[in-house]
XYZ file of C-alpha atoms in Angstrom:
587
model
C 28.478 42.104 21.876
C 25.885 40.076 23.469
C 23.344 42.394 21.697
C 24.791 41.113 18.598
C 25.102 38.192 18.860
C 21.588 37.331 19.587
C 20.728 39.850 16.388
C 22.699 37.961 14.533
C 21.227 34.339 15.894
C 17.612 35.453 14.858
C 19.053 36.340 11.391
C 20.193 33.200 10.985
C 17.333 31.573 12.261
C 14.432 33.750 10.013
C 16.779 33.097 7.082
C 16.696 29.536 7.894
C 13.089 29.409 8.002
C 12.191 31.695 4.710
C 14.838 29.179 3.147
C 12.864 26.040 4.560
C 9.163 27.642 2.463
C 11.204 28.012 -0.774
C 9.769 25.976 -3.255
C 13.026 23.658 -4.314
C 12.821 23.128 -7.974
C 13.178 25.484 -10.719
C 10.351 25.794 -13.160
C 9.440 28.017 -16.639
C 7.051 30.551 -15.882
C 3.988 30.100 -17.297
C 3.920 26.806 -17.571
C 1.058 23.857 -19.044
C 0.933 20.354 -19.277
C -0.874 18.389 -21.670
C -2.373 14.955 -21.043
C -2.288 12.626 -24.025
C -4.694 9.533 -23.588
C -5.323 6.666 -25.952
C -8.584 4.573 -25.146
C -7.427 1.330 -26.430
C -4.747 0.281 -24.275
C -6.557 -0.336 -20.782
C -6.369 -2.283 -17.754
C -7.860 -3.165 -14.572
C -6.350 -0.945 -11.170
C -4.902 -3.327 -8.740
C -6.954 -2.777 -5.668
C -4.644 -4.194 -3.233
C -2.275 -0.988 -3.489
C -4.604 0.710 -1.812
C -4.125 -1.700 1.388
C -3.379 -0.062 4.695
C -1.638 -1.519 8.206
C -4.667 -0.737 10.930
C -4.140 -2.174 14.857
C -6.636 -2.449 17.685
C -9.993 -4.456 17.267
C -11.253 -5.383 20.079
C -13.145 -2.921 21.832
C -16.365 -1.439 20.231
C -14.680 2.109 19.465
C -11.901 0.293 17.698
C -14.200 -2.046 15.656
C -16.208 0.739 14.764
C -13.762 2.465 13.202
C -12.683 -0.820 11.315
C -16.143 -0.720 9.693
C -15.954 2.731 8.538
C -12.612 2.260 6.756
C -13.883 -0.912 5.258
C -10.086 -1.554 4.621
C -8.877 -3.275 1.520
C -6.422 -4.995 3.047
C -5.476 -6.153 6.956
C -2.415 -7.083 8.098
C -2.022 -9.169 11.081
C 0.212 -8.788 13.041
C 2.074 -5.361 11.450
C 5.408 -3.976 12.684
C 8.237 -5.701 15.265
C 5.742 -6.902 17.196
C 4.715 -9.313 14.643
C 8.122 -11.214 14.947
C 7.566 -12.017 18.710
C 3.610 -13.115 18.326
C 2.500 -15.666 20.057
C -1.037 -17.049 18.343
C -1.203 -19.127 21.156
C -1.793 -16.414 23.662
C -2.156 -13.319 21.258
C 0.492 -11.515 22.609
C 3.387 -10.441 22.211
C 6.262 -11.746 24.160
C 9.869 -12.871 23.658
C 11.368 -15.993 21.835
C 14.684 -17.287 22.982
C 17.003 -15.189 25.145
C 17.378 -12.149 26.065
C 20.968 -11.403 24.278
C 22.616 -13.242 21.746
C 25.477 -13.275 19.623
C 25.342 -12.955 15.492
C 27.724 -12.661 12.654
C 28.185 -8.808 11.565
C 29.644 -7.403 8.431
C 30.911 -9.491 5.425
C 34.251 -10.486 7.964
C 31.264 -12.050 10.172
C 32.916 -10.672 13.317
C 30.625 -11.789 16.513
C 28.705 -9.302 18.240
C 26.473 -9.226 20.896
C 22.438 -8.123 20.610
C 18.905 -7.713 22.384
C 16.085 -7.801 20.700
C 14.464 -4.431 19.424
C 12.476 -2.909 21.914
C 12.853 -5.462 24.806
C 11.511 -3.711 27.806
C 8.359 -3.073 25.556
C 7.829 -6.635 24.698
C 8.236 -7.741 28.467
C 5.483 -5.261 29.142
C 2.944 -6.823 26.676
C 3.938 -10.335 27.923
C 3.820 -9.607 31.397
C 0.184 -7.480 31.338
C -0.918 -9.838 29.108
C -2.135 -7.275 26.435
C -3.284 -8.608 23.437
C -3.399 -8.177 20.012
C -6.892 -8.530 18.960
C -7.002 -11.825 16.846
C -10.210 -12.821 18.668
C -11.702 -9.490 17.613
C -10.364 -9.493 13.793
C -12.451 -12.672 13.900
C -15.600 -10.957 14.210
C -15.228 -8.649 12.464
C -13.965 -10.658 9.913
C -17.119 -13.156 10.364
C -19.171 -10.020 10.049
C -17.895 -8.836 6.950
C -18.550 -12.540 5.360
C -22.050 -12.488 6.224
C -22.777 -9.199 4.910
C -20.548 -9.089 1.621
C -20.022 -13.365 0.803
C -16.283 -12.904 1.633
C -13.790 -12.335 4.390
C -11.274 -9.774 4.753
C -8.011 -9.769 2.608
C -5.799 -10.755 4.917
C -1.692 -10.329 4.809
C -0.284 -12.833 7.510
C 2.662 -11.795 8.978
C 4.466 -15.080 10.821
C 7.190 -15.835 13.455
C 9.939 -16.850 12.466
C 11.145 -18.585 15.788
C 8.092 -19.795 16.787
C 8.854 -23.525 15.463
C 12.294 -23.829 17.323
C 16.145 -24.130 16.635
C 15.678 -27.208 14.636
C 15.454 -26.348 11.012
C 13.891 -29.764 9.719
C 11.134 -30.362 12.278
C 8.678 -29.641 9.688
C 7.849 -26.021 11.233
C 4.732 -27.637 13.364
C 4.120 -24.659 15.344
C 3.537 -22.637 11.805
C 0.949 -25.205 10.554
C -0.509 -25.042 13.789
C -1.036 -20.991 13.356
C -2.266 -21.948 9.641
C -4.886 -24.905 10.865
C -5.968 -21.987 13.523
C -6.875 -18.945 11.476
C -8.392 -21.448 8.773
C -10.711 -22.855 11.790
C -11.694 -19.223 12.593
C -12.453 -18.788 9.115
C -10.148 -16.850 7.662
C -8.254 -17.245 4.414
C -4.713 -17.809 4.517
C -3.406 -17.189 0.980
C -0.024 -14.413 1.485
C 2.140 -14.858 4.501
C 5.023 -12.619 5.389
C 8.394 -14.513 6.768
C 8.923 -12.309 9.587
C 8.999 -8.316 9.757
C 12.547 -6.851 8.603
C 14.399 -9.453 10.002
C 17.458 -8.427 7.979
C 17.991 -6.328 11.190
C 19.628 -8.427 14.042
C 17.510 -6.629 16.312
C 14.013 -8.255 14.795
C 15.841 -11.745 14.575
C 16.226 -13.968 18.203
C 18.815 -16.234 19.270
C 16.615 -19.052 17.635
C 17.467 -17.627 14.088
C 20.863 -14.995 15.011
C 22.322 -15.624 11.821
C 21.245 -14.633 8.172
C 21.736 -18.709 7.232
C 19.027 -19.888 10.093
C 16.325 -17.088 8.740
C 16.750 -19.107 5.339
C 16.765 -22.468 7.206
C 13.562 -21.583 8.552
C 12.015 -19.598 5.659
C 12.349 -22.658 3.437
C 11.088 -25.055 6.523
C 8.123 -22.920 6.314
C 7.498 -22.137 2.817
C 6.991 -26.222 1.965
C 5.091 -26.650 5.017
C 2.827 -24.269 4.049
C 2.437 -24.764 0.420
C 2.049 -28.750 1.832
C -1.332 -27.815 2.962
C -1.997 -25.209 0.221
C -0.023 -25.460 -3.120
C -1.717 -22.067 -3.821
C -0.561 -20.031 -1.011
C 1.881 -17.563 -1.527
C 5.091 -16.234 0.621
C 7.543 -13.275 0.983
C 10.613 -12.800 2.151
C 11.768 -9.041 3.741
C 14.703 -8.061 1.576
C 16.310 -4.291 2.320
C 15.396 -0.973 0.486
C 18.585 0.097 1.345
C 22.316 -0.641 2.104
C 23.166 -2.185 6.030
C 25.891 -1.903 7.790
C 25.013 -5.098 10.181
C 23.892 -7.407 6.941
C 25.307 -5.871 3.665
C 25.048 -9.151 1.741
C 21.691 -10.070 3.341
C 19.871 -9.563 -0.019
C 22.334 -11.371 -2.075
C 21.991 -14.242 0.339
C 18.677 -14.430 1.374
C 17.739 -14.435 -2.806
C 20.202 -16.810 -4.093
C 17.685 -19.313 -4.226
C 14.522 -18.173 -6.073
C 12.719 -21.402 -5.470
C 11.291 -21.134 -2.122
C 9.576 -17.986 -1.614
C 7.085 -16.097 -4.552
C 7.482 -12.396 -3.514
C 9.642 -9.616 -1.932
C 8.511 -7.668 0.840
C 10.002 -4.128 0.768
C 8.896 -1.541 3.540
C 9.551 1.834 2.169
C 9.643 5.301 4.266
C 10.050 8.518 2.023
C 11.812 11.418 4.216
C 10.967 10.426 7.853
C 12.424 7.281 8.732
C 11.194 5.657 11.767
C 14.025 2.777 11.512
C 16.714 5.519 12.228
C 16.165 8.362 14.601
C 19.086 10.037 13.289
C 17.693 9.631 9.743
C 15.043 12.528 9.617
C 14.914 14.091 6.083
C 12.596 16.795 6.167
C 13.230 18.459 2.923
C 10.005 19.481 0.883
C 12.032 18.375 -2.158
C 12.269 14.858 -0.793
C 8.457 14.531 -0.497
C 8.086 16.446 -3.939
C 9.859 13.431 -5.459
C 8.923 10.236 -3.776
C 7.974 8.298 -6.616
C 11.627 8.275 -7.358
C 12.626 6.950 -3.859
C 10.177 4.498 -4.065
C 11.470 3.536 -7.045
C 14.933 3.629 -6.138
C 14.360 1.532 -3.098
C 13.077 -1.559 -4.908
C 15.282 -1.444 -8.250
C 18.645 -0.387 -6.960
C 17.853 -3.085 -4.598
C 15.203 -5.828 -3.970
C 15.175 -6.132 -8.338
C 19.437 -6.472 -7.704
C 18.797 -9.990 -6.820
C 15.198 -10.939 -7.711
C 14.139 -8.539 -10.339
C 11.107 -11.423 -11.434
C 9.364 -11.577 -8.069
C 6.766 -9.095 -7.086
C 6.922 -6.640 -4.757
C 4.410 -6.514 -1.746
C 5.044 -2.707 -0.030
C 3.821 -4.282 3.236
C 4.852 -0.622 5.111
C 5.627 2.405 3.277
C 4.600 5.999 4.109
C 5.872 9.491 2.664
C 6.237 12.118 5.744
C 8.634 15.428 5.383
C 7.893 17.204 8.883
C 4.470 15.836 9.194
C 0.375 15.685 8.088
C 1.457 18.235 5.540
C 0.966 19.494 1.965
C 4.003 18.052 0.465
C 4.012 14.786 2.277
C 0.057 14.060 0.422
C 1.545 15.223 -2.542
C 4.136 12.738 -2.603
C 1.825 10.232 -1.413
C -0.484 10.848 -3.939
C 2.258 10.954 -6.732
C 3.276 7.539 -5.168
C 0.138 5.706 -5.764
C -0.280 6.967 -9.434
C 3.294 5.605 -9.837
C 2.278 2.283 -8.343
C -0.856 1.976 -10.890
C 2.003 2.741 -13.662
C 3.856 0.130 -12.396
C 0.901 -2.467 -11.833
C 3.635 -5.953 -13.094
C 6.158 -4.374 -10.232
C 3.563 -3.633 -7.157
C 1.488 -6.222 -6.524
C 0.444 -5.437 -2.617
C 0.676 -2.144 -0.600
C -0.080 -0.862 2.934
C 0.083 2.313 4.221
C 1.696 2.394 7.740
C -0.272 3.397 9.331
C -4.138 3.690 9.523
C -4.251 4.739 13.168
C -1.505 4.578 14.348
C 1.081 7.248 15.594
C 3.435 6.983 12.604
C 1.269 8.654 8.939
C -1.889 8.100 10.998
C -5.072 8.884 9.124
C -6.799 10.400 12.461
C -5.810 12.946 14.623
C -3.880 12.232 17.840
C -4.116 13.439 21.922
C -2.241 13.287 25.196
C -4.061 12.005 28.330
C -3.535 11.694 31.646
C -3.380 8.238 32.612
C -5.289 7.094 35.700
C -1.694 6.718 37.266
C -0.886 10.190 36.522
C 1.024 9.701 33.539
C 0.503 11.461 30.066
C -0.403 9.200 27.352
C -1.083 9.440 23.303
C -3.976 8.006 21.937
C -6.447 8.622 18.827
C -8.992 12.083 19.166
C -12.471 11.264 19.508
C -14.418 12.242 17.801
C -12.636 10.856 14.721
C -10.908 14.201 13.043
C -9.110 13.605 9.552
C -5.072 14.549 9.515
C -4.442 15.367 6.023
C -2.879 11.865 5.305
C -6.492 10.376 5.766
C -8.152 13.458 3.673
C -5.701 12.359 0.725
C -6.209 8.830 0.981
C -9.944 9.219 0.700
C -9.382 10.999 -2.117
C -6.927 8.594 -3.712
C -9.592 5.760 -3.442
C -12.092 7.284 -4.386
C -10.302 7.538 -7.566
C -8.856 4.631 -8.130
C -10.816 1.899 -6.596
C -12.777 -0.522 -8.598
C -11.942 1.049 -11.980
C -9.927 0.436 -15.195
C -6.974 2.567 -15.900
C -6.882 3.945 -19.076
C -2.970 4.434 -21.054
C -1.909 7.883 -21.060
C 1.342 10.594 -21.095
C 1.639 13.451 -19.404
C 3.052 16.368 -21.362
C 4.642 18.793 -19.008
C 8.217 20.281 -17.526
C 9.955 17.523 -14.847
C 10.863 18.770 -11.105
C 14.112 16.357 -11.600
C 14.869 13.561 -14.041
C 12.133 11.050 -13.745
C 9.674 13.345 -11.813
C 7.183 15.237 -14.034
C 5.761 18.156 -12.363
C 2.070 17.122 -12.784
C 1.670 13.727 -13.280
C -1.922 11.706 -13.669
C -4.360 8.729 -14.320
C -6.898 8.142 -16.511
C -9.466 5.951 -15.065
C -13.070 4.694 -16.037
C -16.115 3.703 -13.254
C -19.785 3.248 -13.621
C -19.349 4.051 -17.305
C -17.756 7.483 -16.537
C -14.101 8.755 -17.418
C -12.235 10.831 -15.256
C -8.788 12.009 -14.980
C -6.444 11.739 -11.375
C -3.924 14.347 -11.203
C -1.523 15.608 -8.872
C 0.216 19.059 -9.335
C 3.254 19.038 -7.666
C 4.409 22.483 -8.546
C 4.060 25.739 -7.161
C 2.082 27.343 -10.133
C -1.207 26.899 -11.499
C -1.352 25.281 -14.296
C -3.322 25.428 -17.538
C -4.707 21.653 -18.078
C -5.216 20.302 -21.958
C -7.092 17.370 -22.986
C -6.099 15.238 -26.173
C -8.674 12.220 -26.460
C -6.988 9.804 -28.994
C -5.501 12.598 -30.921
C -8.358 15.105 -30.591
C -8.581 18.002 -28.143
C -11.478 17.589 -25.530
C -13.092 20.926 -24.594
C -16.271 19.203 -23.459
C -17.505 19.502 -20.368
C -16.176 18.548 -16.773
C -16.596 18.640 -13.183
C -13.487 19.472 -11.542
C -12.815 18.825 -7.735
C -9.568 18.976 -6.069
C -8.027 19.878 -2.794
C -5.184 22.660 -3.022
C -2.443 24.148 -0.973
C -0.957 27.908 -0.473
C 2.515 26.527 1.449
C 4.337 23.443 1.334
C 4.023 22.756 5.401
C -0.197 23.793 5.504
C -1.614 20.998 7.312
C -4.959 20.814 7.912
C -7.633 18.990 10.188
C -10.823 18.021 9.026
C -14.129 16.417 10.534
C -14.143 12.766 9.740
C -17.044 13.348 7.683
C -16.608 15.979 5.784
C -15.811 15.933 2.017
C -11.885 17.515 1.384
C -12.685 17.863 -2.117
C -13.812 21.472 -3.174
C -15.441 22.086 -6.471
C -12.922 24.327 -8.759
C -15.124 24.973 -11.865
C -18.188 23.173 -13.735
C -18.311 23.523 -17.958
C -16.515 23.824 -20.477
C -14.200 27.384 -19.663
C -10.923 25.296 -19.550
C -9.165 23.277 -16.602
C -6.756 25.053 -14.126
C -4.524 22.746 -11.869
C -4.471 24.771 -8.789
C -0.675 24.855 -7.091
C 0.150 22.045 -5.015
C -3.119 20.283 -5.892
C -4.586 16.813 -5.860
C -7.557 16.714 -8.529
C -10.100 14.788 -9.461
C -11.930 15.963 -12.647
C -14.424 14.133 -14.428
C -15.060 14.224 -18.314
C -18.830 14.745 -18.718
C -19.249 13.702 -21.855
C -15.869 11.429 -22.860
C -17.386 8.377 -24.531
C -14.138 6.163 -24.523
C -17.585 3.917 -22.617
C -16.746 0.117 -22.420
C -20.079 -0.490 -22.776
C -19.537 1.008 -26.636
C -16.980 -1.375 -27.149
C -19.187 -4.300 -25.668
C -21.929 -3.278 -28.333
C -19.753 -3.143 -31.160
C -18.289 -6.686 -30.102
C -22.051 -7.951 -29.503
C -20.784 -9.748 -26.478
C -23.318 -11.980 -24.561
C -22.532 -13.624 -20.911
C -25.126 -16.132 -19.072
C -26.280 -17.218 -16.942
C -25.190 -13.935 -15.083
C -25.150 -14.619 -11.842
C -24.253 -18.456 -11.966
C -23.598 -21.115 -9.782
C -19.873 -21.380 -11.238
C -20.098 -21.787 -14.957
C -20.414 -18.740 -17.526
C -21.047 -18.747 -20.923
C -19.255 -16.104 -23.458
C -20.467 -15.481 -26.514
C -18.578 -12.934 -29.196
C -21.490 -12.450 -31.766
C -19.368 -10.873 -34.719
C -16.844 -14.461 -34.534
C -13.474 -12.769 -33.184
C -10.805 -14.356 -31.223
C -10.154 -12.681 -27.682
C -8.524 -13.049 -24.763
C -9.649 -13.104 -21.373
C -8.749 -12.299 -17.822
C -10.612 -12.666 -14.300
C -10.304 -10.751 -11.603
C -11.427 -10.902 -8.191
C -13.104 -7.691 -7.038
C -9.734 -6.424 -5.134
C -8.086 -7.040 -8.780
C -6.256 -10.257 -8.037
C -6.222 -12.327 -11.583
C -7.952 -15.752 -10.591
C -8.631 -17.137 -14.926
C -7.208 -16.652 -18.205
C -7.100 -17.771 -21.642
C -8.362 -17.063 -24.799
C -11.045 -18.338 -27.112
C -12.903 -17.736 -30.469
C -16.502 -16.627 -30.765
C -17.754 -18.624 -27.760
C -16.329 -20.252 -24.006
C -17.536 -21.439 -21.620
C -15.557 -20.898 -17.505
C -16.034 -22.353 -14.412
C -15.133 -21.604 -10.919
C -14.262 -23.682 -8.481
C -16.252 -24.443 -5.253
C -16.128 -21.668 -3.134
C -15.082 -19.285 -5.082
C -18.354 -17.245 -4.661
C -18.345 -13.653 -4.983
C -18.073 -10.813 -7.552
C -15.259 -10.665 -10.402
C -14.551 -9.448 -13.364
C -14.162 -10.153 -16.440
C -12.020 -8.230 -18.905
C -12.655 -9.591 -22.852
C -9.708 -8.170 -25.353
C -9.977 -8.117 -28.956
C -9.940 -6.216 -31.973
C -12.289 -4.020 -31.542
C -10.618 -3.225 -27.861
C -10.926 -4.174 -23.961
C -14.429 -4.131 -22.833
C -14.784 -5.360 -18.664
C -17.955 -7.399 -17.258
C -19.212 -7.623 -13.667
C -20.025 -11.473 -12.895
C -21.430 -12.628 -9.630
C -20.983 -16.494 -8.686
C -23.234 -17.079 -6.235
């Protein structure tokens, strides 16, 4: 019987696993996908979706590593711990006491909390470990002198920092603002708080839904008092909550005091809920539609004009593996399709435990004890192969409009999808294939079949759970063919193929306009000159794609930028004739 029993266990159990590698969608045999792409609808890729959440900067290791992702984005503080950070002493320790009671539940009944992860925050207090601030500043100072500008830099503040009383003027935030501005950073996006629609990331300075908005607004004209032009969020939930179910509805029914949502957004793997663990392959297959899902079904509910800054998000189904890059992948294409929705986004996280880009170790402690830290040297999990992929892709260009002909893996998820993007005057096409075939790959160039010449690079997967560790400085792209033979998508594939000979140039559009712009580099002031007399439009963007000018004009203008505003931009002219872009250079 025992015999059995046990036979029948390991059934079970191989059947479980040869269950776990089928591919979960249905698709026709044979199948193709077309990409249809019309050069005169452009615009320029947002490069602040590519942002990441990156810790540690102090020691030389850790600013090393800094320096080699050259991140687009920092955000300081990241996580819980940015709710209980003191500037003061750059740590982390706790505000108010240690238990308090709140309101749960639309009946408001009282219940009794700690803060999230108390015994960990007594720690950091106690040993005095800090967060790094003094090092970000270097490095930060560094990057000034060697590029003409600072880091981008998403502020995450404390919400009970400034006290229980709601119209002191929030000193203690202005204080933090004067600070960083002294150090010379920019202060132009804050976060209000990390997730504090959970009770456990709130204090007993703000228990109650009604004192985070008490304080938000305290803070929001405080800051805007010193700069009209700085921006703020407010952390609204992806998701429905069984401790604040109206927390959106409330913390959104005034639109006046904050100018964006913050929405933190974990496909499968959910690190808020240990009992939430969703390792399907389909789930990963698909998580443009959960990312979707989690800021229209909810954040868009109640503020559907505000922007969306994606301060944490991260796509993980069982690990570093083919299906979670996949998804990933698919989720930043679906972000550049979705440019007037996403305005910011950070991977969580860039070395840290949780999506890390590196590859992590135990140690033994000098106490005895094991502990986890990063491998050295630096080895690539897949997450950071993809991501080097993904920006080398996307950064710095301009997205061209195209469709994607091809069978869906469920409603809303196309089984290859792609971007069309131009750089250094050459076109090349982004695509992820999600599927489990390889696919035949058509070209139609405003209306006409390309069978020109390409380069085509990807890196490809034979199972859904294949993970794979690379040397930090080797290259995960593999050439798949060279000519003019035709274009196969490998199976679960992220590709990067580059038309040789597409001439959808800007610079032919800038020739047929005649367009002159000097002095280039200026001081500040630009002259444009259209020499065939049409009226156009105009947009400037900073070199991480935030729009700084616009306007339009006929035949000739003249801009200026402000004092300093030195740097790199661009300038995007539309007209007739199309949407040519310009590098400027203030200096």
């Amino acid at each position: 019987m025992i015999k059995k029993l046990f036979s029948f266990c390991l059934i079970l159990f191989f059947s479980a696993f040869v269950f776990s590698q089928d591919y979960p969608f249905s698709l026709p045999s044979n199948m193709q996908a077309t990409i249809h792409i019309n050069s005169s609808s452009k615009e320029v890729f947002n490069n602040l979706l590519l942002g990441t959440n990156t810790h540690h900067f102090s020691t030389t290791k850790e600013k090393d590593l800094i320096n080699k992702l050259k991140p687009i984005t920092i955000r300081f503080p990241h996580g819980l711990w940015a709710n209980w950070y003191d500037w003061r002493r750059d740590v982390s320790r706790l505000f108010g006491e240690e238990s308090f009671e709140y309101e749960q539940g639309v009946n408001k009944t009282i219940k009794t909390k700690k803060p999230d992860l108390l015994a960990n925050i007594k720690i950091f207090d106690t040993n005095n470990i800090k967060v790094g601030i003094n090092g970000l500043t270097s490095l930060n100072a560094t990057r000034k002198s060697q590029t003409g500008k600072g880091f981008d830099m998403m502020w995450t503040f404390n919400m009970s920092a400034d006290g229980s009383d709601f119209n002191n003027g929030s000193p203690e935030t202005i204080a933090r603002y004067n600070d960083l501005i002294s150090r010379g950073f920019e202060v132009k996006v804050v976060e209000l708080g990390n997730e504090n629609f959970y009770p456990g990331q709130r204090s007993s300075i703000i228990p109650n839904t009604e004192d985070y908005i008490a304080r938000a607004k305290s803070m929001s004209a405080a800051l805007k008092a010193k700069d009209p032009n700085i921006r703020v969020s407010v952390p609204l939930l992806r998701r429905g909550s069984w401790a604040n179910p109206n927390w959106n509805i409330d913390v959104a029914e005034d639109l006046s005091y904050f100018d964006a949502v913050t929405v933190h957004t974990y496909v499968g793997s959910d690190p808020d809920d240990s009992n939430n663990s969703d390792e399907a392959y389909s789930t990963a297959l698909t998580a443009r539609k959960y990312l979707g899902n989690s800021i229209y079904d909810y954040a868009h509910k109640v503020a559907p004009n505000k922007p969306i800054w994606l301060t944490e998000w991260g796509v993980k189904s069982g690990g570093p593996n083919a299906v979670s890059v996949l998804g990933m992948a698919d989720c930043y294409i679906f972000m550049s399709q979705n440019q007037d929705v996403f305005e910011r986004a950070n991977w969580f996280s860039v070395n840290g435990k949780l999506n890390s880009h590196y590859v992590w170790e135990t140690y033994i402690s000098p106490s005895g004890v094991e502990r986890p830290r990063i491998k050295y040297p630096l080895e690539k999990t897949l997450f950071g192969s993809a991501y080097e992929i993904i920006r080398l892709a996307l950064e710095n260009t301009t997205l061209i409009e195209s469709n994607v002909e091809v069978a869906n893996l469920v409603d809303g998820v196309k089984a290859v999808n792609a971007r069309v993007v131009t750089k250094d005057g050459k076109t090349s096409v982004f695509v992820v294939n999600l599927s489990n075939q390889d696919v035949p790959f058509h070209i139609n160039l405003d209306g006409e079949s390309y069978t020109d010449v390409v380069e085509h690079k990807a890196i490809s997967f034979n199972k859904m759970d294949e993970e794979r560790v690379m040397g930090i400085n080797l290259d995960p792209l593999t050439l798949i063919s060279q000519g003019n033979e035709g274009i196969i998508l490998p199976k679960f594939s992220i590709n990067i193929i580059e038309l040789s000979n597409a001439t959808l140039s800007i610079s032919d559009i800038a020739q047929k306009q005649k367009i002159d712009i000097f002095p280039n580099p200026s001081k500040g002031v630009f002259n444009i000159k259209i020499n065939t007399g049409e009226k156009a439009q105009y947009r400037i963007y900073s070199i991480n794609g935030v729009e700084v000018q616009k306007g339009s004009f006929t035949s000739e203008k003249q801009v200026r930028f402000e004092d300093k505003q030195i740097g790199v931009y661009i300038l995007q002219l539309q007209s007739e004739q199309g949407i040519s872009n310009h590098k400027i250079v203030v200096k």
